[in-house]
mmCIF file of C-alpha atoms in Angstrom:
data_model
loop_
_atom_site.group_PDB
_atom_site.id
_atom_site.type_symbol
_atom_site.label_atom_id
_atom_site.label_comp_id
_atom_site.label_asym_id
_atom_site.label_seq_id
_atom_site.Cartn_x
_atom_site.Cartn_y
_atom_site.Cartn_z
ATOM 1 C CA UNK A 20 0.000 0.000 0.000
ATOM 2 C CA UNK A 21 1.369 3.545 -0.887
ATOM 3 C CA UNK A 22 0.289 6.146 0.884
ATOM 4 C CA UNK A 23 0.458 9.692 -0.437
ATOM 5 C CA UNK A 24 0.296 13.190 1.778
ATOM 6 C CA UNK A 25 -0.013 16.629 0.080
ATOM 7 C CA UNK A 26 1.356 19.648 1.841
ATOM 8 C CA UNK A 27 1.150 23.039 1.098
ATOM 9 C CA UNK A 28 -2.118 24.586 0.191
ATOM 10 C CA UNK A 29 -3.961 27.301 1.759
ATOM 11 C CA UNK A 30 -5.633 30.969 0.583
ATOM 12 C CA UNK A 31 -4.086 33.084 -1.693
ATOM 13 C CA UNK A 32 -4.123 36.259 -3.885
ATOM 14 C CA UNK A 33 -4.899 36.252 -7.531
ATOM 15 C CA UNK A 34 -1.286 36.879 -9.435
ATOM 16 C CA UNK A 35 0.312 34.876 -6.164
ATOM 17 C CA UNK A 36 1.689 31.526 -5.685
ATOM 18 C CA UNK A 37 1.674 28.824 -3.972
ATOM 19 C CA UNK A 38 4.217 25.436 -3.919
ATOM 20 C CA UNK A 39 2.393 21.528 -2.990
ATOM 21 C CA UNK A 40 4.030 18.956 -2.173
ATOM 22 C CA UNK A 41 3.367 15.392 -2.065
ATOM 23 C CA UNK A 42 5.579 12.970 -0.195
ATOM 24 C CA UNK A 43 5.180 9.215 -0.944
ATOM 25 C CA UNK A 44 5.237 6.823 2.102
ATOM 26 C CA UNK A 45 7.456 4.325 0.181
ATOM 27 C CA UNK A 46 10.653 4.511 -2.579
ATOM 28 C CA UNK A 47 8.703 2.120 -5.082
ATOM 29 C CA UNK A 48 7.088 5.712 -6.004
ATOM 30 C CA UNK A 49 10.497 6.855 -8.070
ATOM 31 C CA UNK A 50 9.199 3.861 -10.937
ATOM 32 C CA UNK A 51 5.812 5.049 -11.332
ATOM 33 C CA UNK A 52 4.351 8.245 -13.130
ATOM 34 C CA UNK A 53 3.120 10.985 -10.636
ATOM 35 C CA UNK A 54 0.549 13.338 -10.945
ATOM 36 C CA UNK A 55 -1.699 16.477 -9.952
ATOM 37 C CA UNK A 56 -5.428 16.380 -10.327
ATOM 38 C CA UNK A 57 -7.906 19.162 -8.760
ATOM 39 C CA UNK A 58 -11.568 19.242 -8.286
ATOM 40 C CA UNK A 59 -13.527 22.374 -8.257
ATOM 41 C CA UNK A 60 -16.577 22.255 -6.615
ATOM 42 C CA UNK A 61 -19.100 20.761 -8.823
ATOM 43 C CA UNK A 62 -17.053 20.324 -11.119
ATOM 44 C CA UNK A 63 -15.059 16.491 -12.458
ATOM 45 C CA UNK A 64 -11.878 15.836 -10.864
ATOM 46 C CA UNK A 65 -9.590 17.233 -13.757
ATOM 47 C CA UNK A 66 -5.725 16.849 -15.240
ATOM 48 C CA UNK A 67 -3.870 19.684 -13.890
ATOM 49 C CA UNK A 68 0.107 17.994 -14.451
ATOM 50 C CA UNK A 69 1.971 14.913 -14.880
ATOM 51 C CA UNK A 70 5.582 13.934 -14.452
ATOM 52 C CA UNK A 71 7.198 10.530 -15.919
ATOM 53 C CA UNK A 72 9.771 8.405 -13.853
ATOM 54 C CA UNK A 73 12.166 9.587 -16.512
ATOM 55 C CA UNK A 74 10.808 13.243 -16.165
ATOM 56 C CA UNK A 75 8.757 13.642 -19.015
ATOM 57 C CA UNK A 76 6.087 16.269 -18.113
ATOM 58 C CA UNK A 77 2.567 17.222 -19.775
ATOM 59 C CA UNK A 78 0.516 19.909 -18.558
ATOM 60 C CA UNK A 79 -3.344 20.861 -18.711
ATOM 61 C CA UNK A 80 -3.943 23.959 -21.217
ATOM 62 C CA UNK A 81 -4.964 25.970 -18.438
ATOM 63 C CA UNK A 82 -1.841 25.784 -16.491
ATOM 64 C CA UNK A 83 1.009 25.452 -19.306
ATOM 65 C CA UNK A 84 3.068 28.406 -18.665
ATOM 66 C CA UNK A 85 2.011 28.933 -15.240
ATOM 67 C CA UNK A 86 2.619 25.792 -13.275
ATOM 68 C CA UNK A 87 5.490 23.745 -12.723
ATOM 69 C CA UNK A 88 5.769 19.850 -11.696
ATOM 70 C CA UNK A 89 9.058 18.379 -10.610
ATOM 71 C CA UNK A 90 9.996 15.543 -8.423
ATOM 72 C CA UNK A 91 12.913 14.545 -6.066
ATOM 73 C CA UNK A 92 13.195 10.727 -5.869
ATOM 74 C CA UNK A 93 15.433 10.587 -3.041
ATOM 75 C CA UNK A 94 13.011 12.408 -0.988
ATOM 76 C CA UNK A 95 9.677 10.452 -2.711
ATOM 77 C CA UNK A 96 8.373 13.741 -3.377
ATOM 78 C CA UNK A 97 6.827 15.212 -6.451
ATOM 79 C CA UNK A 98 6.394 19.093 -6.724
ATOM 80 C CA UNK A 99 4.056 21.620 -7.689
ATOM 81 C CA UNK A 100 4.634 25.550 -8.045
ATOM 82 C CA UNK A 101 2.254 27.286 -8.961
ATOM 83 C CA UNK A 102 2.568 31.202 -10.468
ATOM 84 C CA UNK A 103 0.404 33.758 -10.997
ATOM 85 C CA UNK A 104 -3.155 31.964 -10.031
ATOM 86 C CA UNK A 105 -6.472 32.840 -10.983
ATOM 87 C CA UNK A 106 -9.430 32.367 -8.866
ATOM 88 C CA UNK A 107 -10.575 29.639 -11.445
ATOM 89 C CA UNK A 108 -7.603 27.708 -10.086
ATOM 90 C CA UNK A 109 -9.682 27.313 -7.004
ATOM 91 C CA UNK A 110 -9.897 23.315 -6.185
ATOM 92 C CA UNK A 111 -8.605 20.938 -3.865
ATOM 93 C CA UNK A 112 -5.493 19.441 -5.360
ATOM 94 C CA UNK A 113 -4.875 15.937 -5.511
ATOM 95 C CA UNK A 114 -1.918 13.967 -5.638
ATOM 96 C CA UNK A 115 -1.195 10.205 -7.734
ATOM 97 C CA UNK A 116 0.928 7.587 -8.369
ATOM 98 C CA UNK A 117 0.530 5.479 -11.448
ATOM 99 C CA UNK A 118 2.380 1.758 -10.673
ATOM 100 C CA UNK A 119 2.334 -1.502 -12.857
ATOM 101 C CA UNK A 120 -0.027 -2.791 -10.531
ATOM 102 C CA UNK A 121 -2.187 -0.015 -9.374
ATOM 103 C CA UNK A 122 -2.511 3.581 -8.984
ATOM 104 C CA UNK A 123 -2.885 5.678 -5.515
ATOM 105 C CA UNK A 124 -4.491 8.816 -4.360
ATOM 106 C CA UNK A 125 -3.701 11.723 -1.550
ATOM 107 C CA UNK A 126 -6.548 13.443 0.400
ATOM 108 C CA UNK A 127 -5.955 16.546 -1.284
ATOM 109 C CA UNK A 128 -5.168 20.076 -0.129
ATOM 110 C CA UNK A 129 -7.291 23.131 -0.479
ATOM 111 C CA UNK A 130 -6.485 25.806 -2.868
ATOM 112 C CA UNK A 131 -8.425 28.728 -2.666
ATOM 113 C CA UNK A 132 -6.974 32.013 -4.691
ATOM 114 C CA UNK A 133 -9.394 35.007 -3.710
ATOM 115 C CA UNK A 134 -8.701 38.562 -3.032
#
């Protein structure tokens, strides 16, 4: 079982940023493809970034340019900053981990950007 935590949320500005993390509870999660997801409220969990063991990222249209996904395998830890948000980047921001045999989810962390 892999267990993953996001850090690093919380209420911000429009134009501001903010920087999640997501720490994996085991070092199997350096093989697998990571990602960020966010739901709005009523709205379908959605694609926001994704980051290949060999570091091949893709991005959601609506963040290209604006967010950034990295990871750290030593520290089982995938990034995400995020620049200059817009309130429609309001969503709670999930974290996953895509294995051969399965895939894993975090709880998510709120991101609210308001003025």
């Amino acid at each position: 079982q892999v267990q993953l935590v996001e850090s690093g949320g919380g209420l911000v500005q429009p134009g501001g940023s903010l920087r999640l993390s997501c720490i994996a509870s085991t070092s199997i999660f350096s093989i697998g493809t990571m990602g960020w997801y966010r739901q709005a409220p009523g709205k379908q969990r959605e694609l926001v970034s994704t980051i290949t063991s060999a570091g091949r990222t893709n991005y959601a249209d609506s963040v290209r340019g604006r967010f950034t996904i990295s990871r750290d395998n030593a520290k089982n830890t995938v990034y995400l900053q995020m620049n200059s948000l817009k309130p429609e980047d309001t969503a709670v921001y999930y974290c996953n981990v895509v294995l051969p045999w399965s895939d894993y989810w975090g709880r998510g962390t709120q991101v609210t950007v308001s003025a």
